mmCIF file with all atom_site columns, C-alpha atoms in Angstrom:
data_model
loop_
_atom_site.group_PDB
_atom_site.id
_atom_site.type_symbol
_atom_site.label_atom_id
_atom_site.label_alt_id
_atom_site.label_comp_id
_atom_site.label_asym_id
_atom_site.label_entity_id
_atom_site.label_seq_id
_atom_site.pdbx_PDB_ins_code
_atom_site.Cartn_x
_atom_site.Cartn_y
_atom_site.Cartn_z
_atom_site.occupancy
_atom_site.B_iso_or_equiv
_atom_site.pdbx_formal_charge
_atom_site.auth_seq_id
_atom_site.auth_comp_id
_atom_site.auth_asym_id
_atom_site.auth_atom_id
_atom_site.pdbx_PDB_model_num
ATOM 1   C CA . UNK A 1 1   ? 130.912 130.665 124.501 1.00 0.00 ? 4   UNK A CA 1
ATOM 2   C CA . UNK A 1 2   ? 129.193 131.214 128.044 1.00 0.00 ? 5   UNK A CA 1
ATOM 3   C CA . UNK A 1 3   ? 126.338 128.972 128.641 1.00 0.00 ? 6   UNK A CA 1
ATOM 4   C CA . UNK A 1 4   ? 123.605 129.681 131.707 1.00 0.00 ? 7   UNK A CA 1
ATOM 5   C CA . UNK A 1 5   ? 120.798 127.363 132.393 1.00 0.00 ? 8   UNK A CA 1
ATOM 6   C CA . UNK A 1 6   ? 118.523 128.277 134.950 1.00 0.00 ? 9   UNK A CA 1
ATOM 7   C CA . UNK A 1 7   ? 116.787 125.464 136.752 1.00 0.00 ? 10  UNK A CA 1
ATOM 8   C CA . UNK A 1 8   ? 113.645 126.709 139.536 1.00 0.00 ? 11  UNK A CA 1
ATOM 9   C CA . UNK A 1 9   ? 114.796 123.239 141.343 1.00 0.00 ? 12  UNK A CA 1
ATOM 10  C CA . UNK A 1 10  ? 117.374 120.772 141.472 1.00 0.00 ? 13  UNK A CA 1
ATOM 11  C CA . UNK A 1 11  ? 117.674 117.981 138.635 1.00 0.00 ? 14  UNK A CA 1
ATOM 12  C CA . UNK A 1 12  ? 115.513 120.326 136.344 1.00 0.00 ? 15  UNK A CA 1
ATOM 13  C CA . UNK A 1 13  ? 118.478 121.358 134.392 1.00 0.00 ? 16  UNK A CA 1
ATOM 14  C CA . UNK A 1 14  ? 119.809 118.098 134.017 1.00 0.00 ? 17  UNK A CA 1
ATOM 15  C CA . UNK A 1 15  ? 116.382 116.797 133.304 1.00 0.00 ? 18  UNK A CA 1
ATOM 16  C CA . UNK A 1 16  ? 115.750 119.658 130.291 1.00 0.00 ? 19  UNK A CA 1
ATOM 17  C CA . UNK A 1 17  ? 119.461 120.218 129.299 1.00 0.00 ? 20  UNK A CA 1
ATOM 18  C CA . UNK A 1 18  ? 121.873 117.361 130.618 1.00 0.00 ? 21  UNK A CA 1
ATOM 19  C CA . UNK A 1 19  ? 122.740 116.140 127.418 1.00 0.00 ? 22  UNK A CA 1
ATOM 20  C CA . UNK A 1 20  ? 123.513 119.539 125.740 1.00 0.00 ? 23  UNK A CA 1
ATOM 21  C CA . UNK A 1 21  ? 125.271 121.061 128.529 1.00 0.00 ? 24  UNK A CA 1
ATOM 22  C CA . UNK A 1 22  ? 127.781 117.721 128.294 1.00 0.00 ? 25  UNK A CA 1
ATOM 23  C CA . UNK A 1 23  ? 128.095 118.426 124.633 1.00 0.00 ? 26  UNK A CA 1
ATOM 24  C CA . UNK A 1 24  ? 128.900 122.337 125.109 1.00 0.00 ? 27  UNK A CA 1
ATOM 25  C CA . UNK A 1 25  ? 131.616 121.575 127.988 1.00 0.00 ? 28  UNK A CA 1
ATOM 26  C CA . UNK A 1 26  ? 132.914 118.806 125.695 1.00 0.00 ? 29  UNK A CA 1
ATOM 27  C CA . UNK A 1 27  ? 133.302 121.425 123.108 1.00 0.00 ? 30  UNK A CA 1
ATOM 28  C CA . UNK A 1 28  ? 134.915 124.051 125.231 1.00 0.00 ? 31  UNK A CA 1
ATOM 29  C CA . UNK A 1 29  ? 132.158 126.017 126.439 1.00 0.00 ? 32  UNK A CA 1
ATOM 30  C CA . UNK A 1 30  ? 131.447 127.425 130.237 1.00 0.00 ? 33  UNK A CA 1
ATOM 31  C CA . UNK A 1 31  ? 128.253 126.103 131.686 1.00 0.00 ? 34  UNK A CA 1
ATOM 32  C CA . UNK A 1 32  ? 127.003 127.812 134.500 1.00 0.00 ? 35  UNK A CA 1
ATOM 33  C CA . UNK A 1 33  ? 123.574 126.337 136.460 1.00 0.00 ? 36  UNK A CA 1
ATOM 34  C CA . UNK A 1 34  ? 121.660 129.002 138.459 1.00 0.00 ? 37  UNK A CA 1
ATOM 35  C CA . UNK A 1 35  ? 119.344 127.149 140.827 1.00 0.00 ? 38  UNK A CA 1
ATOM 36  C CA . UNK A 1 36  ? 116.807 128.945 142.131 1.00 0.00 ? 39  UNK A CA 1
ATOM 37  C CA . UNK A 1 37  ? 114.703 127.573 144.959 1.00 0.00 ? 40  UNK A CA 1
ATOM 38  C CA . UNK A 1 38  ? 115.846 125.629 147.630 1.00 0.00 ? 41  UNK A CA 1
ATOM 39  C CA . UNK A 1 39  ? 113.646 123.397 150.092 1.00 0.00 ? 42  UNK A CA 1
ATOM 40  C CA . UNK A 1 40  ? 112.457 125.325 153.099 1.00 0.00 ? 43  UNK A CA 1
ATOM 41  C CA . UNK A 1 41  ? 110.213 125.326 155.963 1.00 0.00 ? 44  UNK A CA 1
ATOM 42  C CA . UNK A 1 42  ? 107.278 125.605 156.639 1.00 0.00 ? 45  UNK A CA 1
ATOM 43  C CA . UNK A 1 43  ? 106.653 123.070 153.809 1.00 0.00 ? 46  UNK A CA 1
ATOM 44  C CA . UNK A 1 44  ? 109.574 120.924 154.016 1.00 0.00 ? 47  UNK A CA 1
ATOM 45  C CA . UNK A 1 45  ? 110.625 120.167 157.524 1.00 0.00 ? 48  UNK A CA 1
ATOM 46  C CA . UNK A 1 46  ? 114.133 118.004 158.322 1.00 0.00 ? 49  UNK A CA 1
ATOM 47  C CA . UNK A 1 47  ? 114.929 116.019 161.024 1.00 0.00 ? 50  UNK A CA 1
ATOM 48  C CA . UNK A 1 48  ? 118.378 116.199 162.439 1.00 0.00 ? 51  UNK A CA 1
ATOM 49  C CA . UNK A 1 49  ? 120.025 114.158 160.945 1.00 0.00 ? 52  UNK A CA 1
ATOM 50  C CA . UNK A 1 50  ? 119.369 115.905 157.349 1.00 0.00 ? 53  UNK A CA 1
ATOM 51  C CA . UNK A 1 51  ? 119.921 119.527 159.079 1.00 0.00 ? 54  UNK A CA 1
ATOM 52  C CA . UNK A 1 52  ? 120.242 121.739 156.344 1.00 0.00 ? 55  UNK A CA 1
ATOM 53  C CA . UNK A 1 53  ? 124.096 123.169 154.922 1.00 0.00 ? 56  UNK A CA 1
ATOM 54  C CA . UNK A 1 54  ? 124.538 125.871 152.338 1.00 0.00 ? 57  UNK A CA 1
ATOM 55  C CA . UNK A 1 55  ? 120.204 126.387 152.601 1.00 0.00 ? 58  UNK A CA 1
ATOM 56  C CA . UNK A 1 56  ? 120.018 122.698 151.261 1.00 0.00 ? 59  UNK A CA 1
ATOM 57  C CA . UNK A 1 57  ? 119.546 119.378 153.375 1.00 0.00 ? 60  UNK A CA 1
ATOM 58  C CA . UNK A 1 58  ? 122.463 117.203 153.426 1.00 0.00 ? 61  UNK A CA 1
ATOM 59  C CA . UNK A 1 59  ? 120.138 114.550 151.288 1.00 0.00 ? 62  UNK A CA 1
ATOM 60  C CA . UNK A 1 60  ? 119.785 117.094 148.060 1.00 0.00 ? 63  UNK A CA 1
ATOM 61  C CA . UNK A 1 61  ? 123.198 119.182 148.139 1.00 0.00 ? 64  UNK A CA 1
ATOM 62  C CA . UNK A 1 62  ? 125.504 116.075 147.866 1.00 0.00 ? 65  UNK A CA 1
ATOM 63  C CA . UNK A 1 63  ? 123.923 115.056 144.794 1.00 0.00 ? 66  UNK A CA 1
ATOM 64  C CA . UNK A 1 64  ? 123.695 117.988 143.432 1.00 0.00 ? 67  UNK A CA 1
ATOM 65  C CA . UNK A 1 65  ? 127.228 118.604 143.613 1.00 0.00 ? 68  UNK A CA 1
ATOM 66  C CA . UNK A 1 66  ? 127.697 114.526 141.909 1.00 0.00 ? 69  UNK A CA 1
ATOM 67  C CA . UNK A 1 67  ? 125.548 115.841 139.207 1.00 0.00 ? 70  UNK A CA 1
ATOM 68  C CA . UNK A 1 68  ? 127.439 118.878 138.175 1.00 0.00 ? 71  UNK A CA 1
ATOM 69  C CA . UNK A 1 69  ? 131.069 117.741 138.796 1.00 0.00 ? 72  UNK A CA 1
ATOM 70  C CA . UNK A 1 70  ? 130.338 114.790 136.716 1.00 0.00 ? 73  UNK A CA 1
ATOM 71  C CA . UNK A 1 71  ? 128.817 117.071 133.987 1.00 0.00 ? 74  UNK A CA 1
ATOM 72  C CA . UNK A 1 72  ? 131.821 119.480 134.524 1.00 0.00 ? 75  UNK A CA 1
ATOM 73  C CA . UNK A 1 73  ? 129.776 122.704 135.239 1.00 0.00 ? 76  UNK A CA 1
ATOM 74  C CA . UNK A 1 74  ? 131.965 125.862 135.793 1.00 0.00 ? 77  UNK A CA 1
ATOM 75  C CA . UNK A 1 75  ? 129.235 127.236 138.704 1.00 0.00 ? 78  UNK A CA 1
ATOM 76  C CA . UNK A 1 76  ? 126.660 126.034 140.646 1.00 0.00 ? 79  UNK A CA 1
ATOM 77  C CA . UNK A 1 77  ? 124.468 129.710 141.927 1.00 0.00 ? 80  UNK A CA 1
ATOM 78  C CA . UNK A 1 78  ? 121.778 128.894 144.470 1.00 0.00 ? 81  UNK A CA 1
ATOM 79  C CA . UNK A 1 79  ? 119.500 131.812 144.826 1.00 0.00 ? 82  UNK A CA 1
ATOM 80  C CA . UNK A 1 80  ? 117.685 129.945 148.205 1.00 0.00 ? 83  UNK A CA 1
ATOM 81  C CA . UNK A 1 81  ? 114.033 131.276 147.309 1.00 0.00 ? 84  UNK A CA 1
ATOM 82  C CA . UNK A 1 82  ? 111.386 129.103 149.697 1.00 0.00 ? 85  UNK A CA 1
ATOM 83  C CA . UNK A 1 83  ? 110.994 126.042 147.007 1.00 0.00 ? 86  UNK A CA 1
ATOM 84  C CA . UNK A 1 84  ? 106.756 125.760 145.430 1.00 0.00 ? 87  UNK A CA 1
ATOM 85  C CA . UNK A 1 85  ? 106.049 129.225 147.484 1.00 0.00 ? 88  UNK A CA 1
ATOM 86  C CA . UNK A 1 86  ? 107.629 131.504 144.905 1.00 0.00 ? 89  UNK A CA 1
ATOM 87  C CA . UNK A 1 87  ? 105.192 132.967 144.111 1.00 0.00 ? 90  UNK A CA 1
ATOM 88  C CA . UNK A 1 88  ? 104.721 134.805 147.469 1.00 0.00 ? 91  UNK A CA 1
ATOM 89  C CA . UNK A 1 89  ? 108.002 136.478 147.141 1.00 0.00 ? 92  UNK A CA 1
ATOM 90  C CA . UNK A 1 90  ? 107.911 139.967 145.452 1.00 0.00 ? 93  UNK A CA 1
ATOM 91  C CA . UNK A 1 91  ? 108.448 139.850 141.953 1.00 0.00 ? 94  UNK A CA 1
ATOM 92  C CA . UNK A 1 92  ? 110.990 142.703 141.305 1.00 0.00 ? 95  UNK A CA 1
ATOM 93  C CA . UNK A 1 93  ? 113.279 140.932 144.322 1.00 0.00 ? 96  UNK A CA 1
ATOM 94  C CA . UNK A 1 94  ? 113.184 137.761 142.315 1.00 0.00 ? 97  UNK A CA 1
ATOM 95  C CA . UNK A 1 95  ? 113.482 139.294 138.650 1.00 0.00 ? 98  UNK A CA 1
ATOM 96  C CA . UNK A 1 96  ? 116.610 141.471 140.431 1.00 0.00 ? 99  UNK A CA 1
ATOM 97  C CA . UNK A 1 97  ? 118.573 138.638 141.207 1.00 0.00 ? 100 UNK A CA 1
ATOM 98  C CA . UNK A 1 98  ? 118.069 136.615 138.261 1.00 0.00 ? 101 UNK A CA 1
ATOM 99  C CA . UNK A 1 99  ? 118.851 139.427 136.797 1.00 0.00 ? 102 UNK A CA 1
ATOM 100 C CA . UNK A 1 100 ? 122.165 139.816 138.394 1.00 0.00 ? 103 UNK A CA 1
ATOM 101 C CA . UNK A 1 101 ? 123.099 136.693 138.013 1.00 0.00 ? 104 UNK A CA 1
ATOM 102 C CA . UNK A 1 102 ? 122.914 137.213 133.989 1.00 0.00 ? 105 UNK A CA 1
ATOM 103 C CA . UNK A 1 103 ? 124.711 140.122 134.131 1.00 0.00 ? 106 UNK A CA 1
ATOM 104 C CA . UNK A 1 104 ? 127.491 138.814 136.221 1.00 0.00 ? 107 UNK A CA 1
ATOM 105 C CA . UNK A 1 105 ? 128.239 135.685 133.953 1.00 0.00 ? 108 UNK A CA 1
ATOM 106 C CA . UNK A 1 106 ? 127.531 137.819 131.099 1.00 0.00 ? 109 UNK A CA 1
ATOM 107 C CA . UNK A 1 107 ? 126.004 134.496 128.490 1.00 0.00 ? 110 UNK A CA 1
ATOM 108 C CA . UNK A 1 108 ? 125.973 134.084 125.176 1.00 0.00 ? 111 UNK A CA 1
ATOM 109 C CA . UNK A 1 109 ? 123.019 131.484 125.218 1.00 0.00 ? 112 UNK A CA 1
ATOM 110 C CA . UNK A 1 110 ? 120.418 131.518 128.182 1.00 0.00 ? 113 UNK A CA 1
ATOM 111 C CA . UNK A 1 111 ? 118.296 128.042 128.857 1.00 0.00 ? 114 UNK A CA 1
ATOM 112 C CA . UNK A 1 112 ? 114.994 128.590 130.388 1.00 0.00 ? 115 UNK A CA 1
ATOM 113 C CA . UNK A 1 113 ? 111.968 126.319 132.010 1.00 0.00 ? 116 UNK A CA 1
ATOM 114 C CA . UNK A 1 114 ? 108.825 126.077 129.614 1.00 0.00 ? 117 UNK A CA 1
ATOM 115 C CA . UNK A 1 115 ? 106.698 128.772 130.962 1.00 0.00 ? 118 UNK A CA 1
ATOM 116 C CA . UNK A 1 116 ? 103.503 126.756 130.310 1.00 0.00 ? 119 UNK A CA 1
ATOM 117 C CA . UNK A 1 117 ? 105.174 123.987 132.710 1.00 0.00 ? 120 UNK A CA 1
ATOM 118 C CA . UNK A 1 118 ? 102.381 122.755 135.113 1.00 0.00 ? 121 UNK A CA 1
ATOM 119 C CA . UNK A 1 119 ? 104.763 124.009 138.750 1.00 0.00 ? 122 UNK A CA 1
ATOM 120 C CA . UNK A 1 120 ? 104.157 127.475 139.267 1.00 0.00 ? 123 UNK A CA 1
ATOM 121 C CA . UNK A 1 121 ? 108.046 127.911 140.472 1.00 0.00 ? 124 UNK A CA 1
ATOM 122 C CA . UNK A 1 122 ? 108.619 127.101 136.852 1.00 0.00 ? 125 UNK A CA 1
ATOM 123 C CA . UNK A 1 123 ? 106.613 129.930 135.076 1.00 0.00 ? 126 UNK A CA 1
ATOM 124 C CA . UNK A 1 124 ? 108.203 132.494 137.585 1.00 0.00 ? 127 UNK A CA 1
ATOM 125 C CA . UNK A 1 125 ? 111.596 131.400 136.500 1.00 0.00 ? 128 UNK A CA 1
ATOM 126 C CA . UNK A 1 126 ? 110.812 131.647 133.079 1.00 0.00 ? 129 UNK A CA 1
ATOM 127 C CA . UNK A 1 127 ? 109.056 135.199 132.803 1.00 0.00 ? 130 UNK A CA 1
ATOM 128 C CA . UNK A 1 128 ? 111.842 136.479 135.676 1.00 0.00 ? 131 UNK A CA 1
ATOM 129 C CA . UNK A 1 129 ? 114.630 135.531 133.020 1.00 0.00 ? 132 UNK A CA 1
ATOM 130 C CA . UNK A 1 130 ? 112.643 137.093 130.313 1.00 0.00 ? 133 UNK A CA 1
ATOM 131 C CA . UNK A 1 131 ? 112.189 139.983 131.822 1.00 0.00 ? 134 UNK A CA 1
ATOM 132 C CA . UNK A 1 132 ? 116.134 140.287 132.392 1.00 0.00 ? 135 UNK A CA 1
ATOM 133 C CA . UNK A 1 133 ? 117.079 139.269 128.828 1.00 0.00 ? 136 UNK A CA 1
ATOM 134 C CA . UNK A 1 134 ? 115.863 142.867 127.364 1.00 0.00 ? 137 UNK A CA 1
ATOM 135 C CA . UNK A 1 135 ? 117.400 144.780 125.019 1.00 0.00 ? 138 UNK A CA 1
ATOM 136 C CA . UNK A 1 136 ? 118.101 147.384 127.568 1.00 0.00 ? 139 UNK A CA 1
ATOM 137 C CA . UNK A 1 137 ? 120.763 145.907 129.675 1.00 0.00 ? 140 UNK A CA 1
ATOM 138 C CA . UNK A 1 138 ? 124.926 146.449 129.300 1.00 0.00 ? 141 UNK A CA 1
ATOM 139 C CA . UNK A 1 139 ? 125.018 142.249 128.386 1.00 0.00 ? 142 UNK A CA 1
ATOM 140 C CA . UNK A 1 140 ? 122.314 140.832 126.357 1.00 0.00 ? 143 UNK A CA 1
ATOM 141 C CA . UNK A 1 141 ? 122.319 136.688 125.728 1.00 0.00 ? 144 UNK A CA 1
ATOM 142 C CA . UNK A 1 142 ? 122.093 136.539 122.010 1.00 0.00 ? 145 UNK A CA 1
ATOM 143 C CA . UNK A 1 143 ? 120.206 133.169 122.824 1.00 0.00 ? 146 UNK A CA 1
ATOM 144 C CA . UNK A 1 144 ? 116.967 132.128 124.444 1.00 0.00 ? 147 UNK A CA 1
ATOM 145 C CA . UNK A 1 145 ? 115.406 128.304 124.708 1.00 0.00 ? 148 UNK A CA 1
ATOM 146 C CA . UNK A 1 146 ? 112.961 127.011 126.470 1.00 0.00 ? 149 UNK A CA 1
ATOM 147 C CA . UNK A 1 147 ? 113.717 123.192 127.720 1.00 0.00 ? 150 UNK A CA 1
ATOM 148 C CA . UNK A 1 148 ? 111.133 120.270 128.703 1.00 0.00 ? 151 UNK A CA 1
ATOM 149 C CA . UNK A 1 149 ? 110.830 119.026 131.851 1.00 0.00 ? 152 UNK A CA 1
ATOM 150 C CA . UNK A 1 150 ? 109.653 115.171 132.398 1.00 0.00 ? 153 UNK A CA 1
ATOM 151 C CA . UNK A 1 151 ? 106.721 115.637 135.594 1.00 0.00 ? 154 UNK A CA 1
ATOM 152 C CA . UNK A 1 152 ? 106.104 119.159 134.503 1.00 0.00 ? 155 UNK A CA 1
ATOM 153 C CA . UNK A 1 153 ? 105.761 119.872 130.974 1.00 0.00 ? 156 UNK A CA 1
ATOM 154 C CA . UNK A 1 154 ? 103.535 117.067 129.573 1.00 0.00 ? 157 UNK A CA 1
ATOM 155 C CA . UNK A 1 155 ? 101.203 117.678 132.559 1.00 0.00 ? 158 UNK A CA 1
ATOM 156 C CA . UNK A 1 156 ? 99.880  120.491 132.651 1.00 0.00 ? 159 UNK A CA 1
ATOM 157 C CA . UNK A 1 157 ? 96.343  121.361 131.226 1.00 0.00 ? 160 UNK A CA 1
ATOM 158 C CA . UNK A 1 158 ? 96.146  121.003 127.842 1.00 0.00 ? 161 UNK A CA 1
ATOM 159 C CA . UNK A 1 159 ? 95.794  124.357 126.316 1.00 0.00 ? 162 UNK A CA 1
ATOM 160 C CA . UNK A 1 160 ? 97.269  125.830 123.037 1.00 0.00 ? 163 UNK A CA 1
ATOM 161 C CA . UNK A 1 161 ? 98.800  129.021 126.068 1.00 0.00 ? 164 UNK A CA 1
ATOM 162 C CA . UNK A 1 162 ? 101.080 126.182 127.633 1.00 0.00 ? 165 UNK A CA 1
ATOM 163 C CA . UNK A 1 163 ? 101.791 123.763 124.690 1.00 0.00 ? 166 UNK A CA 1
ATOM 164 C CA . UNK A 1 164 ? 105.532 123.504 124.569 1.00 0.00 ? 167 UNK A CA 1
ATOM 165 C CA . UNK A 1 165 ? 106.333 123.260 120.737 1.00 0.00 ? 168 UNK A CA 1
ATOM 166 C CA . UNK A 1 166 ? 109.816 122.532 119.986 1.00 0.00 ? 169 UNK A CA 1
ATOM 167 C CA . UNK A 1 167 ? 111.666 124.253 117.235 1.00 0.00 ? 170 UNK A CA 1
ATOM 168 C CA . UNK A 1 168 ? 115.443 123.139 118.205 1.00 0.00 ? 171 UNK A CA 1
ATOM 169 C CA . UNK A 1 169 ? 116.706 119.691 118.212 1.00 0.00 ? 172 UNK A CA 1
ATOM 170 C CA . UNK A 1 170 ? 120.272 119.140 119.258 1.00 0.00 ? 173 UNK A CA 1
ATOM 171 C CA . UNK A 1 171 ? 122.300 115.934 119.051 1.00 0.00 ? 174 UNK A CA 1
ATOM 172 C CA . UNK A 1 172 ? 122.952 114.413 122.443 1.00 0.00 ? 175 UNK A CA 1
ATOM 173 C CA . UNK A 1 173 ? 123.738 110.544 120.846 1.00 0.00 ? 176 UNK A CA 1
ATOM 174 C CA . UNK A 1 174 ? 127.158 110.778 122.304 1.00 0.00 ? 177 UNK A CA 1
ATOM 175 C CA . UNK A 1 175 ? 125.998 112.654 125.466 1.00 0.00 ? 178 UNK A CA 1
ATOM 176 C CA . UNK A 1 176 ? 123.682 110.611 126.675 1.00 0.00 ? 179 UNK A CA 1
ATOM 177 C CA . UNK A 1 177 ? 124.766 108.450 129.111 1.00 0.00 ? 180 UNK A CA 1
ATOM 178 C CA . UNK A 1 178 ? 126.529 110.918 130.616 1.00 0.00 ? 181 UNK A CA 1
ATOM 179 C CA . UNK A 1 179 ? 122.957 112.909 130.966 1.00 0.00 ? 182 UNK A CA 1
ATOM 180 C CA . UNK A 1 180 ? 121.262 109.332 132.377 1.00 0.00 ? 183 UNK A CA 1
ATOM 181 C CA . UNK A 1 181 ? 124.439 109.235 134.655 1.00 0.00 ? 184 UNK A CA 1
ATOM 182 C CA . UNK A 1 182 ? 124.103 112.762 135.876 1.00 0.00 ? 185 UNK A CA 1
ATOM 183 C CA . UNK A 1 183 ? 120.598 112.131 136.636 1.00 0.00 ? 186 UNK A CA 1
ATOM 184 C CA . UNK A 1 184 ? 121.280 108.956 138.259 1.00 0.00 ? 187 UNK A CA 1
ATOM 185 C CA . UNK A 1 185 ? 122.652 111.063 140.699 1.00 0.00 ? 188 UNK A CA 1
ATOM 186 C CA . UNK A 1 186 ? 119.620 112.300 141.778 1.00 0.00 ? 189 UNK A CA 1
ATOM 187 C CA . UNK A 1 187 ? 118.931 109.318 144.175 1.00 0.00 ? 190 UNK A CA 1
ATOM 188 C CA . UNK A 1 188 ? 116.106 111.479 145.892 1.00 0.00 ? 191 UNK A CA 1
ATOM 189 C CA . UNK A 1 189 ? 114.299 112.357 142.830 1.00 0.00 ? 192 UNK A CA 1
ATOM 190 C CA . UNK A 1 190 ? 114.817 109.225 140.324 1.00 0.00 ? 193 UNK A CA 1
ATOM 191 C CA . UNK A 1 191 ? 111.862 106.598 140.750 1.00 0.00 ? 194 UNK A CA 1
ATOM 192 C CA . UNK A 1 192 ? 111.311 103.667 138.773 1.00 0.00 ? 195 UNK A CA 1
ATOM 193 C CA . UNK A 1 193 ? 109.726 103.555 135.580 1.00 0.00 ? 196 UNK A CA 1
ATOM 194 C CA . UNK A 1 194 ? 106.805 104.313 134.391 1.00 0.00 ? 197 UNK A CA 1
ATOM 195 C CA . UNK A 1 195 ? 107.764 107.302 136.782 1.00 0.00 ? 198 UNK A CA 1
ATOM 196 C CA . UNK A 1 196 ? 108.397 110.483 134.483 1.00 0.00 ? 199 UNK A CA 1
ATOM 197 C CA . UNK A 1 197 ? 111.717 111.089 135.967 1.00 0.00 ? 200 UNK A CA 1
ATOM 198 C CA . UNK A 1 198 ? 112.675 107.225 135.890 1.00 0.00 ? 201 UNK A CA 1
ATOM 199 C CA . UNK A 1 199 ? 115.932 106.575 134.333 1.00 0.00 ? 202 UNK A CA 1
ATOM 200 C CA . UNK A 1 200 ? 113.846 105.130 131.398 1.00 0.00 ? 203 UNK A CA 1
ATOM 201 C CA . UNK A 1 201 ? 111.388 107.394 130.847 1.00 0.00 ? 204 UNK A CA 1
ATOM 202 C CA . UNK A 1 202 ? 114.286 109.962 130.391 1.00 0.00 ? 205 UNK A CA 1
ATOM 203 C CA . UNK A 1 203 ? 115.772 107.954 128.266 1.00 0.00 ? 206 UNK A CA 1
ATOM 204 C CA . UNK A 1 204 ? 113.001 107.340 126.029 1.00 0.00 ? 207 UNK A CA 1
ATOM 205 C CA . UNK A 1 205 ? 111.865 111.069 125.603 1.00 0.00 ? 208 UNK A CA 1
ATOM 206 C CA . UNK A 1 206 ? 115.777 111.601 124.447 1.00 0.00 ? 209 UNK A CA 1
ATOM 207 C CA . UNK A 1 207 ? 115.309 108.786 121.712 1.00 0.00 ? 210 UNK A CA 1
ATOM 208 C CA . UNK A 1 208 ? 111.891 110.017 120.826 1.00 0.00 ? 211 UNK A CA 1
ATOM 209 C CA . UNK A 1 209 ? 113.189 113.424 120.237 1.00 0.00 ? 212 UNK A CA 1
ATOM 210 C CA . UNK A 1 210 ? 116.038 111.799 118.345 1.00 0.00 ? 213 UNK A CA 1
ATOM 211 C CA . UNK A 1 211 ? 113.782 109.928 116.072 1.00 0.00 ? 214 UNK A CA 1
ATOM 212 C CA . UNK A 1 212 ? 112.101 113.273 115.162 1.00 0.00 ? 215 UNK A CA 1
ATOM 213 C CA . UNK A 1 213 ? 115.280 114.979 114.269 1.00 0.00 ? 216 UNK A CA 1
ATOM 214 C CA . UNK A 1 214 ? 117.505 112.533 112.556 1.00 0.00 ? 217 UNK A CA 1
ATOM 215 C CA . UNK A 1 215 ? 119.298 111.754 115.435 1.00 0.00 ? 218 UNK A CA 1
ATOM 216 C CA . UNK A 1 216 ? 119.444 108.637 117.661 1.00 0.00 ? 219 UNK A CA 1
ATOM 217 C CA . UNK A 1 217 ? 119.277 110.664 120.843 1.00 0.00 ? 220 UNK A CA 1
ATOM 218 C CA . UNK A 1 218 ? 118.380 114.544 121.192 1.00 0.00 ? 221 UNK A CA 1
ATOM 219 C CA . UNK A 1 219 ? 116.975 117.465 123.607 1.00 0.00 ? 222 UNK A CA 1
ATOM 220 C CA . UNK A 1 220 ? 114.575 119.560 122.045 1.00 0.00 ? 223 UNK A CA 1
ATOM 221 C CA . UNK A 1 221 ? 113.924 123.018 122.734 1.00 0.00 ? 224 UNK A CA 1
ATOM 222 C CA . UNK A 1 222 ? 111.752 126.301 121.841 1.00 0.00 ? 225 UNK A CA 1
ATOM 223 C CA . UNK A 1 223 ? 113.445 129.312 120.294 1.00 0.00 ? 226 UNK A CA 1
ATOM 224 C CA . UNK A 1 224 ? 112.248 131.997 122.538 1.00 0.00 ? 227 UNK A CA 1
ATOM 225 C CA . UNK A 1 225 ? 114.350 134.988 121.104 1.00 0.00 ? 228 UNK A CA 1
ATOM 226 C CA . UNK A 1 226 ? 117.674 135.460 118.890 1.00 0.00 ? 229 UNK A CA 1
ATOM 227 C CA . UNK A 1 227 ? 119.438 139.071 118.329 1.00 0.00 ? 230 UNK A CA 1
ATOM 228 C CA . UNK A 1 228 ? 121.508 138.965 115.675 1.00 0.00 ? 231 UNK A CA 1
ATOM 229 C CA . UNK A 1 229 ? 124.334 141.977 114.276 1.00 0.00 ? 232 UNK A CA 1
ATOM 230 C CA . UNK A 1 230 ? 125.805 143.275 111.685 1.00 0.00 ? 233 UNK A CA 1
ATOM 231 C CA . UNK A 1 231 ? 128.079 139.846 111.727 1.00 0.00 ? 234 UNK A CA 1
ATOM 232 C CA . UNK A 1 232 ? 125.119 137.530 111.261 1.00 0.00 ? 235 UNK A CA 1
#
């Protein structure tokens, strides 16, 4: 089983799928994370002691590495589009690079951010992935799910077109501690409660999703697409 998670920004993958990734890996699956954007000038300007390395400022790159090593992610792919400026990139280039990752990794399951998230990068990534998983290419993932992302999914303008409606719940009871530990690696992103990207808020959401699905802790997803063959 091969799993591919698309994250517009680092820590999105842990917020939305941290427990699920840990569960899949524990069951023998290979998990790849594709981080689509990186903080770049002119929006992000760093002092000399925060010089960039591989397209990432030192302040965030070790955090990504620590979290992914903790979860035992097989591979982390960095597309290095400019963060919060993704809408300025030619659409065909964004679509093409995302498609290239899918065709190389050949995942069975793909996770994408919810298209109705407040951050425009999330919308563009979700739309680009949906272009790339159309059943016209050499490899087509069997399942595509969208995940929710605290401080993005719940803060957009409330409207029927961008509401997150979960219909799939994955039990992460045994993996919640690892998700929280991985989230804690992102020291530059984690805040104090009631900040939605606090450890307490992440744990609370997992327990809420668990209580609605009969588990002590869960992550919620929306099944976007499923392809079934003659083998079921």
